[in-house]
GROMACS .gro file of C-alpha atoms in nm:
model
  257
    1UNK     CA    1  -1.230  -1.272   0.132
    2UNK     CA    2  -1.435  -1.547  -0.026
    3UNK     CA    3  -1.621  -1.512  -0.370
    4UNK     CA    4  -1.976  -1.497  -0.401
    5UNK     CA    5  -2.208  -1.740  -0.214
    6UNK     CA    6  -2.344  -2.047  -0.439
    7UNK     CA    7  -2.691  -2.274  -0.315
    8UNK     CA    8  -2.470  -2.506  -0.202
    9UNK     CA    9  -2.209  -2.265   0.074
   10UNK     CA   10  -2.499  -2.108   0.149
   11UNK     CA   11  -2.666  -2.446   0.268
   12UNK     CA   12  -2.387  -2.537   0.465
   13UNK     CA   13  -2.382  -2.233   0.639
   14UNK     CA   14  -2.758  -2.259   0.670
   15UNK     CA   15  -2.682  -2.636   0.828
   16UNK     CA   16  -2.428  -2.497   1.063
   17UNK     CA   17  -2.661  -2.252   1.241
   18UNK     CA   18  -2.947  -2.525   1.242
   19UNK     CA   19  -2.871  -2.818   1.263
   20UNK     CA   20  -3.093  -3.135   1.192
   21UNK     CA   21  -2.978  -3.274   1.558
   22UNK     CA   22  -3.107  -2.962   1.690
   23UNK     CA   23  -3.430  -3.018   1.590
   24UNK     CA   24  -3.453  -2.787   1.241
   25UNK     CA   25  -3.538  -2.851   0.884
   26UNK     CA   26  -3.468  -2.662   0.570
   27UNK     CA   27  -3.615  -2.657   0.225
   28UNK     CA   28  -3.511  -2.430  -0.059
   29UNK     CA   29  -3.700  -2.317  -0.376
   30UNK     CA   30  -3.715  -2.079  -0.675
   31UNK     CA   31  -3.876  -1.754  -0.555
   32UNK     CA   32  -4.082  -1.805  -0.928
   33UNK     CA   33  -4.268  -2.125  -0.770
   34UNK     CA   34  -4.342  -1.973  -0.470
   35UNK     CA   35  -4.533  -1.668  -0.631
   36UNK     CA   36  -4.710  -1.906  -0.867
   37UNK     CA   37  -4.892  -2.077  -0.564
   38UNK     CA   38  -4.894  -1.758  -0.339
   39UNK     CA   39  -5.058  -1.501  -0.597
   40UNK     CA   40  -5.054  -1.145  -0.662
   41UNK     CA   41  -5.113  -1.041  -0.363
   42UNK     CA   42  -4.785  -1.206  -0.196
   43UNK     CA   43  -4.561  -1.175  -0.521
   44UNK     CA   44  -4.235  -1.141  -0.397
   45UNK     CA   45  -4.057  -0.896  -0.637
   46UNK     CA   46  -3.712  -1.125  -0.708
   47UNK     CA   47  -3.615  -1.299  -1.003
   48UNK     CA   48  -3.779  -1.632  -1.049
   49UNK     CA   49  -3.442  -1.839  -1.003
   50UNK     CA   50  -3.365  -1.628  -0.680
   51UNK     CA   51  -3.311  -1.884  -0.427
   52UNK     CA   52  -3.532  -1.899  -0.114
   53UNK     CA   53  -3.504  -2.145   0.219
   54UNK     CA   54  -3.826  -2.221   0.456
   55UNK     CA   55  -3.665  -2.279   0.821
   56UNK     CA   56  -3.903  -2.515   1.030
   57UNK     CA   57  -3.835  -2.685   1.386
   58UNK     CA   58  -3.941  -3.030   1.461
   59UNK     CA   59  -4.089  -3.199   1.767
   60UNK     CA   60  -3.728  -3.250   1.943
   61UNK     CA   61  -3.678  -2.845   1.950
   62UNK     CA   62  -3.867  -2.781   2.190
   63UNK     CA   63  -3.718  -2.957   2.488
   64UNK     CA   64  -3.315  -2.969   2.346
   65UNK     CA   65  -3.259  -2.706   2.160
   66UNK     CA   66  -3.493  -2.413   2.314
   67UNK     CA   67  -3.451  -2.560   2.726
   68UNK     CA   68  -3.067  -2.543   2.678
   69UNK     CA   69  -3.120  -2.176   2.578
   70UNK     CA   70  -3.342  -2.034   2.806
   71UNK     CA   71  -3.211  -2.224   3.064
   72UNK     CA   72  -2.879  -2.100   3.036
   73UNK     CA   73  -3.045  -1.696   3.003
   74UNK     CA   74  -3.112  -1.707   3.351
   75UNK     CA   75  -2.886  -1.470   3.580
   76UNK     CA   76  -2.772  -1.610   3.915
   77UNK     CA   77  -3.048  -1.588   4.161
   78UNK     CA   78  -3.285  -1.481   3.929
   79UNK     CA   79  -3.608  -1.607   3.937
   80UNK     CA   80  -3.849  -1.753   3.694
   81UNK     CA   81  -4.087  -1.428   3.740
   82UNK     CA   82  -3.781  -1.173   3.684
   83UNK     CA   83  -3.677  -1.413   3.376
   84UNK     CA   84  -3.991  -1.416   3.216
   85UNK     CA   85  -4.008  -0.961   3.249
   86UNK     CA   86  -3.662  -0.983   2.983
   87UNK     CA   87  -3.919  -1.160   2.742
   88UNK     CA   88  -4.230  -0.976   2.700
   89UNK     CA   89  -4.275  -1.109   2.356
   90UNK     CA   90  -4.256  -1.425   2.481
   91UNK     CA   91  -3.902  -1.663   2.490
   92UNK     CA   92  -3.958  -1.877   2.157
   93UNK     CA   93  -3.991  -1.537   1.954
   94UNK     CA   94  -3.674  -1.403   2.149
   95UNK     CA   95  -3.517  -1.755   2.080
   96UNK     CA   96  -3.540  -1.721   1.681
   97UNK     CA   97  -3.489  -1.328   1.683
   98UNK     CA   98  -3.118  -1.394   1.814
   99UNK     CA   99  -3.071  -1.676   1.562
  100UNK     CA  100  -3.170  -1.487   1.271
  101UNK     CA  101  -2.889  -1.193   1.412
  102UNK     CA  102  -2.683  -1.463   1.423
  103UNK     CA  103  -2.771  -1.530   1.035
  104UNK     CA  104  -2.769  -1.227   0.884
  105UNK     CA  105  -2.387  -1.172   1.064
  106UNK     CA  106  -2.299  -1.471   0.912
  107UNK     CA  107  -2.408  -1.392   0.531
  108UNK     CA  108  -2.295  -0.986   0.626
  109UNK     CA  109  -2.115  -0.981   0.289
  110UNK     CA  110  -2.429  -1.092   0.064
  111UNK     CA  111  -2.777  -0.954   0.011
  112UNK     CA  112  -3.017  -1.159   0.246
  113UNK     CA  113  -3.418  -1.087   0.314
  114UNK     CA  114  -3.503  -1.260   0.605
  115UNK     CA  115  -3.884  -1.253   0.704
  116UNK     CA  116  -3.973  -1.469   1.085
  117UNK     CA  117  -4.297  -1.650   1.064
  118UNK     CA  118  -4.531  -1.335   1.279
  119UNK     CA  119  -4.392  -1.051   1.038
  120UNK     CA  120  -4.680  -0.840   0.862
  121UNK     CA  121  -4.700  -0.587   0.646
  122UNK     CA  122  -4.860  -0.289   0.708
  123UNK     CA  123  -5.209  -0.383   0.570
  124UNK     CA  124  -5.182  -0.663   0.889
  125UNK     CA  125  -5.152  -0.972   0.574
  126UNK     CA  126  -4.828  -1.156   0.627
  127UNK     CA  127  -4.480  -1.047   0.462
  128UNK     CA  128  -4.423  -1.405   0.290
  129UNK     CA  129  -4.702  -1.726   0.315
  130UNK     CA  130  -4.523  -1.956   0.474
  131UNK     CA  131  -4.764  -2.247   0.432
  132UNK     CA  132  -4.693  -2.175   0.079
  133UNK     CA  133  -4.300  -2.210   0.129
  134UNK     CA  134  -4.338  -2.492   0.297
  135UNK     CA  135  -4.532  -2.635  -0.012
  136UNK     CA  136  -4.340  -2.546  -0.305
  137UNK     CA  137  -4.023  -2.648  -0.125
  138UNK     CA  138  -4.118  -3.017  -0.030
  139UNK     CA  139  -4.133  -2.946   0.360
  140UNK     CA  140  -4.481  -3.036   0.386
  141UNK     CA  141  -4.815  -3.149   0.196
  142UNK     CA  142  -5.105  -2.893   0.134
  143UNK     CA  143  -5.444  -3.046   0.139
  144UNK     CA  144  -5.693  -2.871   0.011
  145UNK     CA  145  -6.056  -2.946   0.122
  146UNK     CA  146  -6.206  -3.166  -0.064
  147UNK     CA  147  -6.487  -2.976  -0.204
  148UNK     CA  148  -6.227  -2.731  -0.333
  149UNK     CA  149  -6.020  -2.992  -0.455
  150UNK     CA  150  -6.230  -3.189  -0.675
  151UNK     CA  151  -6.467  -2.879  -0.747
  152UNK     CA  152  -6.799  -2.963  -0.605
  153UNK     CA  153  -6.841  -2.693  -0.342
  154UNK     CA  154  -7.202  -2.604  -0.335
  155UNK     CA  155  -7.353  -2.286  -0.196
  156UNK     CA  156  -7.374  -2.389   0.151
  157UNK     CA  157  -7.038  -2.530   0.180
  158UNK     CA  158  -6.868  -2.201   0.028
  159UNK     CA  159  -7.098  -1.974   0.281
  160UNK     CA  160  -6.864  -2.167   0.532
  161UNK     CA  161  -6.544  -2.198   0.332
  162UNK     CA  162  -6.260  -2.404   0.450
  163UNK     CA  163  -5.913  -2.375   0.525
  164UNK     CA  164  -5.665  -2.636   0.406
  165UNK     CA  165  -5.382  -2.794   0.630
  166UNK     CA  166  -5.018  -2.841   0.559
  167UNK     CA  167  -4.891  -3.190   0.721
  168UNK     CA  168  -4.548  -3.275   0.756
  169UNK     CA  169  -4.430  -3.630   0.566
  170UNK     CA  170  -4.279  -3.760   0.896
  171UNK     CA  171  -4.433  -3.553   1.200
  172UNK     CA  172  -4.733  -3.474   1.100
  173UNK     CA  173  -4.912  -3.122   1.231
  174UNK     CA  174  -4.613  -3.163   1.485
  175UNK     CA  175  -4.428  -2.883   1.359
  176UNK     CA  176  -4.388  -2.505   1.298
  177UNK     CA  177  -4.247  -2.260   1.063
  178UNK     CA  178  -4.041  -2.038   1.180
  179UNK     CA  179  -3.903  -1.795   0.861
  180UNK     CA  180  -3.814  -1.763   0.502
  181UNK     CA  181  -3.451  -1.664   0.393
  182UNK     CA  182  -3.439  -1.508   0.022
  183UNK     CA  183  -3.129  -1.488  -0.112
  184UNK     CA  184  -3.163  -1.233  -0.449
  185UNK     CA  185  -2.849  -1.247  -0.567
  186UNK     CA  186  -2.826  -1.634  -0.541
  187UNK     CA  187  -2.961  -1.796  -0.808
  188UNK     CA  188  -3.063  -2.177  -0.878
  189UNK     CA  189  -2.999  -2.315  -1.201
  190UNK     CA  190  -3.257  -2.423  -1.467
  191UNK     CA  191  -3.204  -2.802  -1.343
  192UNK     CA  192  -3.336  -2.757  -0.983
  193UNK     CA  193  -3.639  -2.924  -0.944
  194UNK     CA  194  -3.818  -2.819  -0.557
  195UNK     CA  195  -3.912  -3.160  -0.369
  196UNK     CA  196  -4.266  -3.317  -0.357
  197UNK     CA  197  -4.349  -3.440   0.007
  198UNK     CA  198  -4.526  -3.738   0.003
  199UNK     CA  199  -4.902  -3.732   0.033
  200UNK     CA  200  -4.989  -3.954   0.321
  201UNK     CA  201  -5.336  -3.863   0.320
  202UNK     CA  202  -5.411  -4.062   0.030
  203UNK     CA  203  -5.804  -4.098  -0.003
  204UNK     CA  204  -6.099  -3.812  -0.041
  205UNK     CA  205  -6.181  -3.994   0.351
  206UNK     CA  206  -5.856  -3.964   0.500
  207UNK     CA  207  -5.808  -3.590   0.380
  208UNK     CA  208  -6.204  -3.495   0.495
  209UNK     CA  209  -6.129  -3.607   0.847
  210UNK     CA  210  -5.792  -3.395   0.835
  211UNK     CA  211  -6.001  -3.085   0.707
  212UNK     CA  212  -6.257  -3.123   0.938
  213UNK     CA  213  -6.039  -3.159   1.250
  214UNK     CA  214  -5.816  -2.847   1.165
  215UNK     CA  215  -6.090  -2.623   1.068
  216UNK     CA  216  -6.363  -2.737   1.368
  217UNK     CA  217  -6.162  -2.862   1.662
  218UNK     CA  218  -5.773  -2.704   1.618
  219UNK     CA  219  -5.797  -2.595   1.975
  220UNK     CA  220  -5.761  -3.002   2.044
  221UNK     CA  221  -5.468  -3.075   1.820
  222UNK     CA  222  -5.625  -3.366   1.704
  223UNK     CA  223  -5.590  -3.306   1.353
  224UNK     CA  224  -5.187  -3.305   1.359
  225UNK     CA  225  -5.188  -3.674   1.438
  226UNK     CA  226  -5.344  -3.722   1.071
  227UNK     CA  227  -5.079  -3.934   0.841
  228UNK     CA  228  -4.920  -4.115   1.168
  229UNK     CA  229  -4.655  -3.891   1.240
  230UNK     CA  230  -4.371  -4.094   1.365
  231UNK     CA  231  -4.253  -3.842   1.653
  232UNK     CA  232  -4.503  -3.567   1.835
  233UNK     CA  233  -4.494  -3.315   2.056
  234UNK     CA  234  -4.424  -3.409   2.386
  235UNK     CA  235  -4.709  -3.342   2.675
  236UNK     CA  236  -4.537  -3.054   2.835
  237UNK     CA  237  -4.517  -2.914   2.478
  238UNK     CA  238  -4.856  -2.963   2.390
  239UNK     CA  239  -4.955  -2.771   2.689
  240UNK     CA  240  -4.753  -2.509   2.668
  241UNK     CA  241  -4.835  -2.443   2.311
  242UNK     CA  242  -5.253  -2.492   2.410
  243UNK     CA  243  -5.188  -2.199   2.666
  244UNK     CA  244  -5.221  -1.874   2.695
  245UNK     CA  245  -4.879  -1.701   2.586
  246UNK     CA  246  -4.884  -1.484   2.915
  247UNK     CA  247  -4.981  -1.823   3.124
  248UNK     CA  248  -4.675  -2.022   2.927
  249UNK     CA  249  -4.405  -1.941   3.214
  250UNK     CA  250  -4.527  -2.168   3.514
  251UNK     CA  251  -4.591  -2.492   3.293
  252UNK     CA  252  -4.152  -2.469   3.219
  253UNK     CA  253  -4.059  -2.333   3.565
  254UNK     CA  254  -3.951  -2.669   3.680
  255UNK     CA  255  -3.683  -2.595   3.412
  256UNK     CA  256  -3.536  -2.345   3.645
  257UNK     CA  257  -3.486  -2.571   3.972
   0.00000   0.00000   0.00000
């Protein structure tokens, strides 16, 4: 029996279960950070040095990682129809639901909080920010809007307050967060510093168009070409995110021929 888990086996467990070649990215931080940018109102109730880990999946999930799975969940002469009826939340949220089983029987011996991306609490606010995760851990860049940012919102602008957007330093809006591990009983030490991404957005300009793409046209997915990601979603991807979740089975069915 092994002794207790340090940042650094618990990484390289972390690594084993999702890999960067699989199309995954993880980020740790102090739980302290995180509930310095997240508030009151999302405190989570650990000690400040507890050690926490964003997962997120990049661009190359999608059709590697996610298509090898669900491909190989169909039965023998089962069709796509009778496939889809085993996943009535939908196969991506099945997808991470048996990874993070898979997690929690790996760390079995040590206390583990593990919180997917769609988990609320009962007041229907989510269990952990993830934006917020994704900031204080060097995964991805917050911009603010620039009113906010450089305090000159007027009345009319905060009668129609805006959100900010988290880009990724390489891909861009082509991403998604997918769940926060906390780890109480694993603590960093005082020297660990979380990451800074680098803030490609780099004039008031650049960061306004950003803004105003997110917040006015996010059905387009304009905005997440902002900072010139250098690898996107795919068109099949794009799609299949843009539809419908209950309309998402016929645009992969040709996976199934």
């Amino acid at each position: 029996m092994g002794g207790p888990e340090t940042p650094m086996s618990v990484m390289n467990k972390l690594h084993e279960l999702f890999p960067d070649r699989e199309g995954f990215e993880l980020h740790q931080f102090k739980i302290g950070s995180y509930n310095v940018v997240a508030g009151p109102c999302f405190e989570l109730k650990y000690s400040d040095d507890a050690m926490g880990v964003v997962l997120l999946n990049t661009p190359s999930f999608f059709e590697t990682t996610f298509k090898k799975w669900i491909q190989a969940k169909q039965k023998p002469e089962e069709s796509v129809d009778e496939l889809a009826k085993r996943f009535p939340s939908g196969p991506i949220s099945a997808y991470f639901k048996e990874k993070f089983d898979q997690l929690k029987e790996v760390f079995d011996n040590s206390e583990l909080v593990v919180t997917h991306d769609f988990d609320l609490l009962p007041n229907r606010r989510p269990k952990i920010l993830m934006r917020a995760c994704g900031q204080v851990a060097g995964a991805t860049f917050f911009y603010h809007p620039p009113e906010e940012a450089i305090g000159t919102a007027g009345t009319a602008l905060l009668a129609k307050k805006r959100s900010g957007v988290a880009l990724h330093p390489k891909y861009g809006g082509y991403f998604a967060y997918r769940g926060v591990f906390v780890f109480p009983n694993v603590r960093l030490p005082s020297t660990f510093k979380e990451k800074r991404a680098a803030m490609l957005l780099d004039t008031v300009e650049k960061q306004e168009e950003a803004i105003a793409l997110y917040n006015h046209h996010w059905w387009d997915g304009k905005y997440r070409d902002c900072g010139n990601p250098v690898e996107k979603y795919s068109d099949l991807q794009l799609k299949y995110f843009s539809t419908l979740p209950e309309q998402r089975w016929p645009i992969i069915a040709h996976w199934f021929q």
